[in-house]
Coordinates of C-alpha atoms and ligand atoms in Angstrom, one line a residue:
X279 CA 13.3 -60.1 0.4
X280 CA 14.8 -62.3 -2.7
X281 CA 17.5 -59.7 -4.1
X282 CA 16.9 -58.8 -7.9
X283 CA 13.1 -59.7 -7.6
X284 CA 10.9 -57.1 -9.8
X285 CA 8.1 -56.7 -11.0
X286 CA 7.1 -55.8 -14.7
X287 CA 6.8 -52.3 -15.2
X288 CA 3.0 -51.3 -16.4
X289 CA 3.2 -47.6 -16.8
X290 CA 1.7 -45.0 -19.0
X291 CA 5.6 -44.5 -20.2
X292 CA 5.9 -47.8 -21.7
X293 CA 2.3 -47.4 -23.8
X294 CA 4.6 -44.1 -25.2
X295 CA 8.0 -45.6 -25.8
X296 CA 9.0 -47.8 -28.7
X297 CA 10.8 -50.9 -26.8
X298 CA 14.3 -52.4 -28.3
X299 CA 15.4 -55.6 -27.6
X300 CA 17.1 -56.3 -24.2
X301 CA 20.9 -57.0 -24.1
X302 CA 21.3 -60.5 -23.4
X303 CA 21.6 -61.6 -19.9
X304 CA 25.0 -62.8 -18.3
X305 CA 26.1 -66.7 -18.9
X306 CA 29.4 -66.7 -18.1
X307 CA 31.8 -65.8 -15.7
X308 CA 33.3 -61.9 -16.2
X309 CA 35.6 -59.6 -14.6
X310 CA 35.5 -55.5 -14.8
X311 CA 37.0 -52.2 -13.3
X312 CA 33.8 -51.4 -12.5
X313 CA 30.2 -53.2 -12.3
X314 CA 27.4 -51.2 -11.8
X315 CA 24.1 -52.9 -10.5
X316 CA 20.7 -51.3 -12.2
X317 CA 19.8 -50.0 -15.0
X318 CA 17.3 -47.4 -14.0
X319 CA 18.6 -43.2 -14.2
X320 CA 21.2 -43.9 -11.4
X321 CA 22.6 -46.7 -13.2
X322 CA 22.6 -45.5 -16.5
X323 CA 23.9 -41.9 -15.9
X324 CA 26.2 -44.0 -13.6
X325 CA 27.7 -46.1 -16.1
X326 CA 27.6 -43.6 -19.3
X327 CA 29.7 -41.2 -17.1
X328 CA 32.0 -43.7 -16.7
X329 CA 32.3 -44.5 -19.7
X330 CA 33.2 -41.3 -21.0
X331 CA 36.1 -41.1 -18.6
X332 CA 37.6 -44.9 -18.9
X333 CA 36.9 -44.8 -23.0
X334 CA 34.2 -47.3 -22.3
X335 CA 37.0 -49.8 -20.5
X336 CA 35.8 -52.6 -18.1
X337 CA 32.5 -50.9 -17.2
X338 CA 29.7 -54.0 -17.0
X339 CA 26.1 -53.1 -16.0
X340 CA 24.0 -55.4 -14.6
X341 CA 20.3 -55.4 -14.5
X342 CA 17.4 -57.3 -13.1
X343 CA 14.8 -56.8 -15.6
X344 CA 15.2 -54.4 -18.7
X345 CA 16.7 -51.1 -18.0
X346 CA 13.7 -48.4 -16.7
X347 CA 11.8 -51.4 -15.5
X348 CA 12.0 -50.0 -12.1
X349 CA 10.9 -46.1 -10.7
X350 CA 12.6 -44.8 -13.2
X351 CA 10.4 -46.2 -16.1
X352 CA 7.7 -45.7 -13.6
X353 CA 7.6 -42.6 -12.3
X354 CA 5.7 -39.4 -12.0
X355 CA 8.1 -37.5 -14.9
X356 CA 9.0 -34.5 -13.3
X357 CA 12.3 -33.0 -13.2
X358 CA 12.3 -30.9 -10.3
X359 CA 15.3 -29.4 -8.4
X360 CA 15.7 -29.2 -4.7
X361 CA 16.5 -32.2 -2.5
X362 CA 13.7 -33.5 -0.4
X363 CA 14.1 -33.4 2.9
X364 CA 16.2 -30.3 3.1
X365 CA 15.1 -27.4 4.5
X366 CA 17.3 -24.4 5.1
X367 CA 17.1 -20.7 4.4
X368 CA 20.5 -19.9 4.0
X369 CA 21.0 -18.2 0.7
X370 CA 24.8 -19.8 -0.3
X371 CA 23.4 -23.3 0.3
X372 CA 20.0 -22.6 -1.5
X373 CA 22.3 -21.6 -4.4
X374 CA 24.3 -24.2 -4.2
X375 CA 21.7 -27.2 -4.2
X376 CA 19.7 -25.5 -7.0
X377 CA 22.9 -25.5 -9.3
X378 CA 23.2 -28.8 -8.4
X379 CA 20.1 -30.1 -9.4
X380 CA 20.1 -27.8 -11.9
X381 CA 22.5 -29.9 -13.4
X382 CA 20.5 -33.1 -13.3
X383 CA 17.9 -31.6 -15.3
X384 CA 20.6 -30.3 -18.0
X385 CA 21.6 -33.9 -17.7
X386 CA 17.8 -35.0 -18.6
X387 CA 17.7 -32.0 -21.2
X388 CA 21.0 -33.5 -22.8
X389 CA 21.1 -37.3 -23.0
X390 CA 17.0 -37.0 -24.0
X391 CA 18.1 -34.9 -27.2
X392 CA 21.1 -37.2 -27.9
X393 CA 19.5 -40.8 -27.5
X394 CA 15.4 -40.2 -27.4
X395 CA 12.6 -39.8 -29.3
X396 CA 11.4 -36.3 -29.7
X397 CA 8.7 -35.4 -26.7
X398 CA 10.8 -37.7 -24.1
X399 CA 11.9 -34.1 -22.7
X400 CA 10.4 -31.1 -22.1
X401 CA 11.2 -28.0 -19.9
X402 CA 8.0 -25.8 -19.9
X403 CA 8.3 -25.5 -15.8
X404 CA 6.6 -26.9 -12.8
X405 CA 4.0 -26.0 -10.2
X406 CA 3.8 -26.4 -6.6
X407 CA 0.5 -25.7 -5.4
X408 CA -1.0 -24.4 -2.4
X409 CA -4.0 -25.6 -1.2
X410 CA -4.5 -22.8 2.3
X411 CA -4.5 -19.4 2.0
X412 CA -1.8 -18.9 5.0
X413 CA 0.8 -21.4 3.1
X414 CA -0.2 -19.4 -0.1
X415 CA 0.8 -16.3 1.6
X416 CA 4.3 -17.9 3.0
X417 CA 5.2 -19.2 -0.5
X418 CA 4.6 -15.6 -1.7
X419 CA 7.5 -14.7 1.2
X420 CA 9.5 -18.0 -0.3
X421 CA 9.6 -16.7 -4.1
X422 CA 10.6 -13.2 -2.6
X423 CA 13.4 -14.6 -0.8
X424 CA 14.9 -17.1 -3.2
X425 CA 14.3 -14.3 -6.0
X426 CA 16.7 -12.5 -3.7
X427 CA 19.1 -15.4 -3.9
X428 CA 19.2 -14.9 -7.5
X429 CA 16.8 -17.8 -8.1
X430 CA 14.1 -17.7 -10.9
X431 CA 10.8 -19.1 -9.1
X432 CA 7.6 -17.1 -9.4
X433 CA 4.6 -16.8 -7.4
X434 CA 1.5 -17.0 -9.4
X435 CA -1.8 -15.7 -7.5
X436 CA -5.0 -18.2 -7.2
X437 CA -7.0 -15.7 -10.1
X438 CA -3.9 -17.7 -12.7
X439 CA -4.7 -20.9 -11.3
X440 CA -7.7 -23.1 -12.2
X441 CA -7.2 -25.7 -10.0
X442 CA -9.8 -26.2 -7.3
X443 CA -8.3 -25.4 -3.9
X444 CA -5.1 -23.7 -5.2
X445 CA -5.0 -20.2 -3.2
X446 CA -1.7 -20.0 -4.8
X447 CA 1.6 -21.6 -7.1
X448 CA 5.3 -21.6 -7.4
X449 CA 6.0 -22.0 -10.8
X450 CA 9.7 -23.2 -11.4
X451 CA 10.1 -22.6 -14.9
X452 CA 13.3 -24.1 -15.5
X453 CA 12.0 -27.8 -13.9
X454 CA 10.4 -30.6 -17.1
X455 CA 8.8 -33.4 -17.2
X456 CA 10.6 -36.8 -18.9
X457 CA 9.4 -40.0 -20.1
X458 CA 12.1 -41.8 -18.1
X459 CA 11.8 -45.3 -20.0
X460 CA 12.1 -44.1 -23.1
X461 CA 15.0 -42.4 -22.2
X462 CA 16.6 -45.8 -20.5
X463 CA 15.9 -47.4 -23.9
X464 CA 17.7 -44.8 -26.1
X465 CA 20.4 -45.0 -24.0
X466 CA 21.1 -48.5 -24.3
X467 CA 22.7 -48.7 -27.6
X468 CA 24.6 -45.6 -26.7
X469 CA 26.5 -47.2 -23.5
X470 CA 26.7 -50.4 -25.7
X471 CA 28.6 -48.0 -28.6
X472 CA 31.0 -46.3 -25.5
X473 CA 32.3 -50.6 -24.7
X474 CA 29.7 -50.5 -21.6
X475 CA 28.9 -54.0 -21.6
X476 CA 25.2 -54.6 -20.3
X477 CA 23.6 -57.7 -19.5
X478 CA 19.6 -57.6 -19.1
X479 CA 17.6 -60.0 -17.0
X480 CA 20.6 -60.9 -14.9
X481 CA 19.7 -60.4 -11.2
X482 CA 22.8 -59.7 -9.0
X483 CA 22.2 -62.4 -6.2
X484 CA 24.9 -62.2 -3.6
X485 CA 27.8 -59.2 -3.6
X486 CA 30.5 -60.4 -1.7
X487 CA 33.1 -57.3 -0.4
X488 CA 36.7 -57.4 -1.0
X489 CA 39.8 -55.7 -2.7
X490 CA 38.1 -57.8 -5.7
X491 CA 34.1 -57.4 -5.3
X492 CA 31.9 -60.7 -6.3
X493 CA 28.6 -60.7 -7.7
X494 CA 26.6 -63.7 -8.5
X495 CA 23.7 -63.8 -10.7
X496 CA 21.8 -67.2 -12.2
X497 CA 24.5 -66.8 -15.2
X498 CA 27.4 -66.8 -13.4
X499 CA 29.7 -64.5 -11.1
X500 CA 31.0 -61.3 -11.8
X501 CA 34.3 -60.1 -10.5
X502 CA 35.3 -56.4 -10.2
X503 CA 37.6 -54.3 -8.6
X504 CA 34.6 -51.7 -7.5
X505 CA 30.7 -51.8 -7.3
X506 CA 27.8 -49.3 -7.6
X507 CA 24.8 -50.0 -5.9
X508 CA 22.3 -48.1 -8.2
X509 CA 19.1 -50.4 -6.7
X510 CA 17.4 -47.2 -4.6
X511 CA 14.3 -49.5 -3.5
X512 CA 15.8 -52.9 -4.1
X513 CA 19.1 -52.3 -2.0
X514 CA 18.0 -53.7 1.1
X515 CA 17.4 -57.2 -0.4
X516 CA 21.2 -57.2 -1.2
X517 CA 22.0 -56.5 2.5
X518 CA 22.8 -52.7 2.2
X519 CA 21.5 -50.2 3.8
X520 CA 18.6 -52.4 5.4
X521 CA 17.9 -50.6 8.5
X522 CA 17.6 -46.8 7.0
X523 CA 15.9 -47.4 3.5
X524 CA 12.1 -47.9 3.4
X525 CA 10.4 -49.8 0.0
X526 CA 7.5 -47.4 -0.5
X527 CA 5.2 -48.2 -3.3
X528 CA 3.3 -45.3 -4.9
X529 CA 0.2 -45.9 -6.9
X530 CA -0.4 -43.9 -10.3
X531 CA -3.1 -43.4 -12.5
X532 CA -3.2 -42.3 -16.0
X533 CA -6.2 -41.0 -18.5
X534 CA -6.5 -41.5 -22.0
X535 CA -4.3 -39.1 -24.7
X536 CA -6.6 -35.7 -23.6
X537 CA -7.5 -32.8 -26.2
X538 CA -6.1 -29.9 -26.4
X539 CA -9.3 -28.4 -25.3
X540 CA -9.7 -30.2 -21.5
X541 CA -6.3 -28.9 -21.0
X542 CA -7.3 -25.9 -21.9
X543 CA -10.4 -26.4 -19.3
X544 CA -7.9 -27.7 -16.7
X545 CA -6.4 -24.4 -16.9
X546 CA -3.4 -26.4 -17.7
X547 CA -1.4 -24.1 -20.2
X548 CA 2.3 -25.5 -20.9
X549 CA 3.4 -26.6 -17.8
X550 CA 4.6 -30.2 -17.2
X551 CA 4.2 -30.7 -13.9
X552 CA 1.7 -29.9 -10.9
X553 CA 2.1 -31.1 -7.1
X554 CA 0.2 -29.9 -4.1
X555 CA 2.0 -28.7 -0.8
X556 CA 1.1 -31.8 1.5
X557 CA 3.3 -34.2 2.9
X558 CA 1.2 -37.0 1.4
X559 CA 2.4 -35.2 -1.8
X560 CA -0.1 -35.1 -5.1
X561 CA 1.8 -35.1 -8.7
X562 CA 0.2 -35.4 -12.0
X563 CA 2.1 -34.3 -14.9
X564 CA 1.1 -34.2 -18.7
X565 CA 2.9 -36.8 -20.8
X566 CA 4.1 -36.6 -24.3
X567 CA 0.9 -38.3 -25.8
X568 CA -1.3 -36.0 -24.0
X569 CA -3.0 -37.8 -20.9
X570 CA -3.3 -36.7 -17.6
X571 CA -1.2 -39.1 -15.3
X572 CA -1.6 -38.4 -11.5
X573 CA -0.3 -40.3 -8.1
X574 CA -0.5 -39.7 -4.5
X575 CA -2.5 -36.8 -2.6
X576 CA -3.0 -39.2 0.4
X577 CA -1.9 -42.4 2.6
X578 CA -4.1 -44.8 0.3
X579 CA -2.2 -43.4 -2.6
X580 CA 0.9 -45.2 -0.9
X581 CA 1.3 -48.8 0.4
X582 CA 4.1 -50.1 2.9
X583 CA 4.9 -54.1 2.9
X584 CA 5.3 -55.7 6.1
X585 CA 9.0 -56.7 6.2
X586 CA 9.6 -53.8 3.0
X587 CA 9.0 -56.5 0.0
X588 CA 9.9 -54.1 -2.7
X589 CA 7.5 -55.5 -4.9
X590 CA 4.1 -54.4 -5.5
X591 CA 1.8 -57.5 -6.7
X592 CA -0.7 -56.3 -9.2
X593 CA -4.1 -56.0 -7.5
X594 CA -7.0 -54.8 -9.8
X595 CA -9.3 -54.2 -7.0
X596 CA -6.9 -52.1 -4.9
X597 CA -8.7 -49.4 -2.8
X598 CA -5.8 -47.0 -4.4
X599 CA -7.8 -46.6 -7.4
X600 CA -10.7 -45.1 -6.6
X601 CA -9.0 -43.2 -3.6
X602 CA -6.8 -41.7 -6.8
X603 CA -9.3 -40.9 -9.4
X604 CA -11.4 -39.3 -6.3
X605 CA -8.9 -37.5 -5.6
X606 CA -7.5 -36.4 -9.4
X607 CA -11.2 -35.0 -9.5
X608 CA -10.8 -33.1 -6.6
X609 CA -8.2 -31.2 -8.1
X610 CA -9.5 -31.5 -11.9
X611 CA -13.2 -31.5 -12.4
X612 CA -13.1 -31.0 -15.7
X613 CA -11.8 -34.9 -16.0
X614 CA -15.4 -35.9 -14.8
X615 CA -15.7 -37.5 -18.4
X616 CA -12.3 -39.1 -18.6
X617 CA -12.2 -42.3 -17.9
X618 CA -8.7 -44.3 -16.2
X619 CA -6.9 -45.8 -18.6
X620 CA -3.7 -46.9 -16.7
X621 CA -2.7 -48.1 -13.5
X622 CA 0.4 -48.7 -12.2
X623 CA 2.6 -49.2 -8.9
X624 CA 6.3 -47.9 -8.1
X625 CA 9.0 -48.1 -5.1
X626 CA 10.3 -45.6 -4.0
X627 CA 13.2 -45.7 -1.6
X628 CA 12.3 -44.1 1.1
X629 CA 14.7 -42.6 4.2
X630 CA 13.5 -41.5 7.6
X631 CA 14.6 -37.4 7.5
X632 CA 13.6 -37.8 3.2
X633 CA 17.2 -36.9 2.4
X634 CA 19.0 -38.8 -0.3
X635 CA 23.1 -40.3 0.3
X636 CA 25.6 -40.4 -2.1
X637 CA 29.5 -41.3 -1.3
X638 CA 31.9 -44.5 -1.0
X639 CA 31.7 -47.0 1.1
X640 CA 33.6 -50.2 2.6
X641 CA 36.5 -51.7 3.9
X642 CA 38.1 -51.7 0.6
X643 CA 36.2 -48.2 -0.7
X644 CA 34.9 -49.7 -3.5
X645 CA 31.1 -49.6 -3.2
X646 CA 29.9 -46.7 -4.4
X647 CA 26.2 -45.9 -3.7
X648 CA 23.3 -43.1 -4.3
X649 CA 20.3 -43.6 -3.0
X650 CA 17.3 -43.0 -0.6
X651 CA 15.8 -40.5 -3.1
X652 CA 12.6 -40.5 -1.5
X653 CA 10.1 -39.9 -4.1
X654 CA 11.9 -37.0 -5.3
X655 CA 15.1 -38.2 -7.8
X656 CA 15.0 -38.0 -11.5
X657 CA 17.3 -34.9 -11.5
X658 CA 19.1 -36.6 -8.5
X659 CA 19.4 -40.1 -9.7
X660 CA 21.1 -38.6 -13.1
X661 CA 23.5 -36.1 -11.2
X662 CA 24.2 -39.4 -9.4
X663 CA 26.4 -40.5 -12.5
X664 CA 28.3 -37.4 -12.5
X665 CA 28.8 -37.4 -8.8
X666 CA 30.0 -41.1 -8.6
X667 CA 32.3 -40.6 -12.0
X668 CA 33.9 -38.0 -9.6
X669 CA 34.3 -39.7 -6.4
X670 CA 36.0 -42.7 -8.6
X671 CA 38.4 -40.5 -9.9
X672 CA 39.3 -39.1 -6.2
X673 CA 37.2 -35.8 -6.7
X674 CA 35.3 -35.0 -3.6
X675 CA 35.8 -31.2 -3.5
X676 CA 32.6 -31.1 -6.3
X677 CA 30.1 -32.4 -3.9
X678 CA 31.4 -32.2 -0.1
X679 CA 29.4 -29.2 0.8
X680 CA 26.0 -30.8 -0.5
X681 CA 24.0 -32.8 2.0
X682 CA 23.6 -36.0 0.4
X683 CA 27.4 -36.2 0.2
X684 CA 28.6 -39.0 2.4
X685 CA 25.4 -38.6 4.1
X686 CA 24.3 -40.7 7.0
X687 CA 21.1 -42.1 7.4
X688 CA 19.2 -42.2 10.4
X689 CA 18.7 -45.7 11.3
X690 CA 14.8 -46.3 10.9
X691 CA 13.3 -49.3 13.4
X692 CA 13.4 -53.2 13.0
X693 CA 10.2 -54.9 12.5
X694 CA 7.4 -55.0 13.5
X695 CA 8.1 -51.7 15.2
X696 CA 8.8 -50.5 11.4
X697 CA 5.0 -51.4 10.5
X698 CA 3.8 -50.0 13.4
X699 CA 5.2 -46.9 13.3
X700 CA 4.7 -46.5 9.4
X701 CA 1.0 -47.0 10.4
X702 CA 0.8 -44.3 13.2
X703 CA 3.0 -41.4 11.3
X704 CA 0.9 -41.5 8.1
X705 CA -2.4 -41.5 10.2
X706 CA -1.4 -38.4 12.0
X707 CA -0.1 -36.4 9.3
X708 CA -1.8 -38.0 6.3
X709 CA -2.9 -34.0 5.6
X710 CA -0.2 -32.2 7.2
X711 CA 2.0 -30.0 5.3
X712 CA 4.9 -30.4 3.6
X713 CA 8.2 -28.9 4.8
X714 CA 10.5 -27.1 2.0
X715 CA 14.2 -26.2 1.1
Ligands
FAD165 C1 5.4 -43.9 -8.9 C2 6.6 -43.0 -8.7 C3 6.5 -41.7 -9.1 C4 7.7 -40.9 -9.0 N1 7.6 -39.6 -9.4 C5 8.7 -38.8 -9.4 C6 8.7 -37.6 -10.0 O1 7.7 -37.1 -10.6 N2 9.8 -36.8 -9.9 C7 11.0 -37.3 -9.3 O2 11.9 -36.5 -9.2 N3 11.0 -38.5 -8.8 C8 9.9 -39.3 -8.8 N4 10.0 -40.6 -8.3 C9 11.3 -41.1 -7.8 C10 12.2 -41.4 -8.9 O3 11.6 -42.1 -9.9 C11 13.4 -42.3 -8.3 O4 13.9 -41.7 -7.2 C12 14.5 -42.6 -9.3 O5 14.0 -42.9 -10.6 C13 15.4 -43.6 -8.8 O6 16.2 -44.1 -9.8 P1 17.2 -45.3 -9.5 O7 17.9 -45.6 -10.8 O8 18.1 -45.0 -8.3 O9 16.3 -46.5 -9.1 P2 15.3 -47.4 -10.0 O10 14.8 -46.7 -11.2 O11 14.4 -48.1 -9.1 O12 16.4 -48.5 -10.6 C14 16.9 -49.5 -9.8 C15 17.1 -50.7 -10.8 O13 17.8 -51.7 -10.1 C16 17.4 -52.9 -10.6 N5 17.7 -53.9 -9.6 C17 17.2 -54.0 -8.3 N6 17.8 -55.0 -7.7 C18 18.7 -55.6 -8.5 C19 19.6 -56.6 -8.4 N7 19.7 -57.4 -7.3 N8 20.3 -57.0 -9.5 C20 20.2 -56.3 -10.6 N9 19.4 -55.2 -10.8 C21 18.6 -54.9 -9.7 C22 15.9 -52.7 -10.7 O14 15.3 -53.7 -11.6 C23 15.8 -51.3 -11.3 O15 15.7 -51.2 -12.7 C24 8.9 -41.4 -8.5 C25 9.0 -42.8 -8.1 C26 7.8 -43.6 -8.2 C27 8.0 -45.0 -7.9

């Protein structure tokens, strides 16, 4: 894996997001409090939260391509809370992790009304559908019990769904849907305005650890006295976390802007998001122009690199394609007529219990990190900023009792035991269930 090596970003988002100019990248040799590697929502939120606590001072942000060029510019939209991976029933840490990720999506609600173009935000709620009758019935229990823990989920019944093979729905109608790119973009000049300095198209190369961390990149090497890895995907190509994150990549489709009235035939109504309960997890969401976009719903959907290059090269005649517009039909017939407009590829970063980490690290404890989101971190990968702010200003007590704090991850196998065993777990549960908070 070559570290800093990505990919162009050729999602729907971009065809919806005016683009400013890049900040020049890095020629020179520099030296910061604090450099922060990535620019996509861990990144940002990362190094805008700084910012407002250091008044801007010696924050540098360094970037491989243009900030959002990776998941976050690429991604499904949805702003859901919960942390994947975690299941539990008791009702204090239910609370607990929706307030959490409550938070991330205030975040998204926030910095999108601050620093984006109208429509890059919008909180109409969520649905999680259920495709069997006997998971319908348990996610009627679910709503009952977390309405219990004072947490506002309903159940719809499948008579308010139009889906085809929904028996059932959670609606979450505090979750949205954002147009993560254009977010990235607004936010730009805003962390340039707080004294962030940001240097585009400036791959970080090498980290070397120390009391004083160095970076190099093509332009020249940065020194600092502390460094967040916000790479998610990429972070194994800069020798962290090699052996417990997994470079997914998850292929999307997108239709042309819709009207009003096939969302009206989709049975659609306001809602931003839709995903389907199986562990091979369907998503589509509605973006701000008004096209359909839709991604997984089973293992063609997904594609793991031998050795986990965490780049996707563009392939035209992928079998992903059809396997996703087959299935977007399966779930929408009324989009018989629509044809694909957009295609695209992500990473996501992958761990082997789904769970996401977030702490300080090193000999020196000055490499902060969040990651391992696992297909499930727009609200995460914002909190992320507010959570690493804290830990650099030597406040733990926030986030201790949350389970990404500090987590561990489970190692997951060297190659080409990795590629084996990706092979065999998706082909036995490429329809099972998914499990839930
Ligand atoms: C197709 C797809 C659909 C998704 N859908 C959803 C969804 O609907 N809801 C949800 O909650 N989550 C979703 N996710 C997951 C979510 O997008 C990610 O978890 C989240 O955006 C991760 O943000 P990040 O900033 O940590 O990583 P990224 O956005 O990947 O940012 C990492 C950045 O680091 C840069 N970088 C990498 N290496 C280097 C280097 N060496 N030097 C400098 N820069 C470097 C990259 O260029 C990139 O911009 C989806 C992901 C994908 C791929």
């Amino acid at each position: 894996m070559i570290p800093g090596e990505i990919d162009s970003n050729r999602s729907v988002w971009i065809e919806e997001t005016e683009q400013t100019p890049p900040e020049p990248p890095l020629s020179s040799r520099a030296v910061a409090e604090i450099a922060v590697v990535g620019g996509g929502l861990t990144g940002v939120s990362t190094a805008w939260h700084l910012s407002q606590r250091l008044s801007g001072r010696g924050i540098i942000l360094l970037e491989a391509g243009v900030l959002g060029n990776g998941a976050s510019g690429r991604s499904g939209g949805q702003v859901l809370h919960w942390i994947n991976g975690v299941t539990t029933e008791d009702p204090d840490e239910l609370r607990r992790i929706h307030a959490a990720t409550h938070l991330g999506i205030d975040l998204a609600e926030t910095l999108a009304a601050r620093y984006a173009p109208p429509g890059t935000f919008r909180r109409h709620g969520a649905l999680e559908v259920y495709t069997d009758a006997a998971r319908a019935e348990a996610a009627h229990a679910r709503v009952e019990r977390l309405s219990r823990a004072g947490i506002p989920v309903r159940f719809l019944g499948a008579d308010a769904l139009r889906f085809e093979g929904g028996h059932g729905a959670i609606l979450d109608p505090e979750a949205g849907r954002l147009n993560g790119f254009a977010l990235l973009q607004g936010m730009r000049a805003a962390l340039v305005e707080q004294g962030v300095v940001v240097h585009e198209h400036t791959p970080v190369l090498r980290v070397r650890e120390g009391e004083t961390m160095v970076l190099t990149t093509p332009g020249g090497e940065v020194h600092a006295r502390a460094v967040v890895l916000a790479t998610n995907a990429y972070t194994p190509a800069l020798g962290y976390f090699r052996h417990e994150i997994l470079p997914l990549h998850s292929h999307v489709i997108a239709t042309a802007p819709l009207p009003d009235e096939t969302w009206d035939r989709l049975g659609w109504h306001a809602w931003d998001g839709f995903t389907d309960d199986l562990d091979r997890i369907a998503y589509a969401s509605r973006t701000t122009a008004g096209r359909l976009l839709f991604g997984g719903g089973g293992n063609p959907a997904y594609s793991y690199r031998y050795g986990g290059a965490p780049v996707f090269p563009e392939q035209p005649r992928h079998p992903a394609w059809m396997f996703l517009r087959r299935t977007m039909l399966r779930y929408f017939p009324a989009l018989a007529d629509a044809p694909v407009a957009t295609r695209w590829s992500g990473t996501l970063g992958i761990t082997l219990d789904r769970v996401c980490t977030m702490g300080v690290r090193g000999a020196h404890r000055n490499v902060y990190f969040a990651l391992g989101y696992s297909g499930h971190g727009v609200a995460l990968a914002l909190l992320a900023g507010r959570v690493i702010a804290d830990l650099h200003e030597g406040n733990h007590e926030a986030w201790r009792e949350l389970p990404f704090y500090q987590r561990k991850l489970l190692p997951l196998p060297p190659e080409p035991l990795r590629w084996i065993g990706y092979q065999a777990y998706t082909r036995l549960t490429g329809r099972s269930p998914r499990r839930h908070a």
